């Protein structure tokens, strides 16, 4: 193997050697411990260390890296103490994730390492968001994301590279092509000759290098880093290497022709570099022995600390509190406590208010938030010059500029990921999902990255996703869905769903101020059909607080969104029934105290939602009431929901589909029970 030291001093070369050897020796020790049954399996990087180590050393310590499961060298080169890493791998409370995450699936802000989720590809778009933050602040920094050659087959790879190219982001995308994705060889993974050829398709530069030569990796990435910063462009690097062990320790390598191991053994990154240093008299054999002995001793002493963790004593309170950032836990049901907070910002109304449609209230909230937070970025398809599919951001680009009002390519997953990346760098992101239905193509990033990141490694996701939702507009199965229940089942998200202009504004402002990921549902059919007084001021309505819309004592309708208006209309048309209406306003976390109070007032509950019946949030609420308020009930809790079919296009079919079509029947059934 040819090494070109360029202008590296002997000290620098020795520093690289130490960084390269350290993860190898750790893993060799881990192999012994695995055989002794003392540790659990992990994904070995033996044979690939030059990439992780060379890349990390080529970056500044405060530049974010998005490593994957085989990159111990990133963690060690960022000087993470081995004992703490070991506690992490053992699932100990005093590791990096309080025992919540496995092996390398964790991140750490202090070391600027972003924790991966198992799905591999989503890491890439987070690097886009971090790079966008650098670009907006005009910082001379890059972000660097790893992917295996297997991961390049994921849509996330395409989306992340495309966004980085279109937005001219200083991101280094680094492919570790190690020959196999689990058991799948490259011939069954892709058809291009080299993966780096894909760079051209995205309009970015790319280079393929020997990933086993640490100086090549280090030097290339240093140069690419300069290029990305200077030209404000992304770059793709394909590092050729080989996985010398099984996919994970304990899974075997039967599917790999033995000859390949022989060939790649000769290209071992450490042996070759060691030889280069020896031949050039940069290190002697005794110098090598000295370092190895020092490392051996270090490993033993670090392991002793690493093994010395107290047993895990689960603390339910702490587990639940860490779901969200910046506040003590979720609004959990408290039996017996009745606190209904119906406080509306009425005092603001008396000060100065104007009549706005729901859509205008949303616009005003966004506008005021953009002024309030200079670090707020809005992203979405067609939202800049065009003003968005519903014209909510019309005019924003002229006032706030293209940097903060960002048109996006059609790549929902990458934009959610980029929003998380912005959050890593302290920005706030609002993403407009053109229609809530399209959240399905950003689903993984929402439910696995945004929702879980705070619990997993203490990084908040300061992201709001606006979700134009609902039917009644004759738009068919893919522009009409009520998909809030996809998200209410995911711990870590907040789900907000206003029904009035005053709430729409206050809740959106609260969502943007909240450091957690909030899905903000806005009903398209209410946009222009519902108006009301809205304070001109900048104000919040507290997330997690329901609103009593109407008081009554015969039946209580618990609802949200369009259901609030259906219920109000029904109550107005049926003065003979004393109907209490509760507008939930937030679906996650639910306001259990307000729900309980509604049961206390009426004893008969109908849960009404536009979403389909099976698996809807109504089932959860009904179960909770049955469990916690049984003595207060005079009838079974009933649900009125839409038909369990996709949302049909034909207007008559759609009317029939809607829960509203069955509201009278359900109310009659409940009152006559
Ligand atoms: C979306 C997704 N599909 C499948 C898997 C299971 N899986 C984990 S690692 C892996 C192979 C990845 O290959 P590659 O990207 O080349 O990285 P390598 O493991 O070789 O470093 C697979 C299939 C996964 N984690 N995520």
Coordinates of C-alpha atoms and ligand atoms in Angstrom, one line a residue, residues 43-44 48 68-71 105 116-122 147-152 154 156 176-184 189 243 247 444, ligand 1:
X43 CA -21.3 -4.5 14.5
X44 CA -17.7 -4.8 14.0
X48 CA -12.6 -0.5 8.1
X68 CA -23.5 4.3 11.5
X69 CA -23.3 1.1 13.3
X70 CA -19.8 0.1 12.3
X71 CA -18.0 3.3 13.1
X105 CA -27.3 3.9 18.1
X116 CA -28.3 6.8 14.1
X117 CA -31.6 5.0 14.1
X118 CA -31.5 1.5 12.8
X119 CA -33.0 2.5 9.5
X120 CA -29.6 3.6 8.2
X121 CA -30.5 6.2 5.5
X122 CA -32.3 8.8 7.7
X147 CA -23.7 5.3 4.6
X148 CA -22.9 1.8 3.7
X149 CA -23.2 0.7 0.1
X150 CA -26.4 -1.1 1.1
X151 CA -27.9 2.1 2.5
X152 CA -27.4 3.8 -0.8
X154 CA -32.7 3.5 0.2
X156 CA -33.3 8.5 1.9
X176 CA -18.3 2.9 3.1
X177 CA -18.4 0.3 0.3
X178 CA -17.4 -2.9 2.2
X179 CA -18.8 -5.4 -0.3
X180 CA -21.8 -6.7 1.6
X181 CA -25.0 -5.4 3.1
X182 CA -25.6 -8.2 5.6
X183 CA -25.3 -11.1 3.2
X184 CA -26.1 -9.2 0.1
X189 CA -27.4 -4.1 -4.4
X243 CA -15.9 -6.1 6.2
X247 CA -22.5 -8.4 9.7
X444 CA -40.0 7.1 9.3
Ligands
LIG1 C1 -34.4 0.2 6.6 C2 -33.6 -1.0 7.0 N1 -33.7 -2.1 6.4 C3 -33.0 -3.2 6.8 C4 -32.2 -3.1 7.9 C5 -31.5 -4.4 8.4 N2 -30.0 -4.1 8.2 C6 -29.2 -3.6 9.1 S1 -27.7 -3.3 8.6 C7 -28.0 -4.0 7.1 C8 -27.0 -4.0 6.0 C9 -26.5 -2.7 5.7 O1 -25.5 -2.7 4.7 P1 -24.7 -1.5 4.4 O2 -25.5 -0.3 4.3 O3 -23.8 -1.8 3.3 O4 -23.8 -1.3 5.7 P2 -22.8 -2.3 6.4 O5 -23.6 -3.1 7.4 O6 -22.2 -3.2 5.4 O7 -21.7 -1.5 7.1 C10 -29.4 -4.4 7.0 C11 -30.0 -5.0 5.8 C12 -32.2 -1.9 8.6 N3 -31.4 -1.7 9.6 N4 -32.9 -0.9 8.1

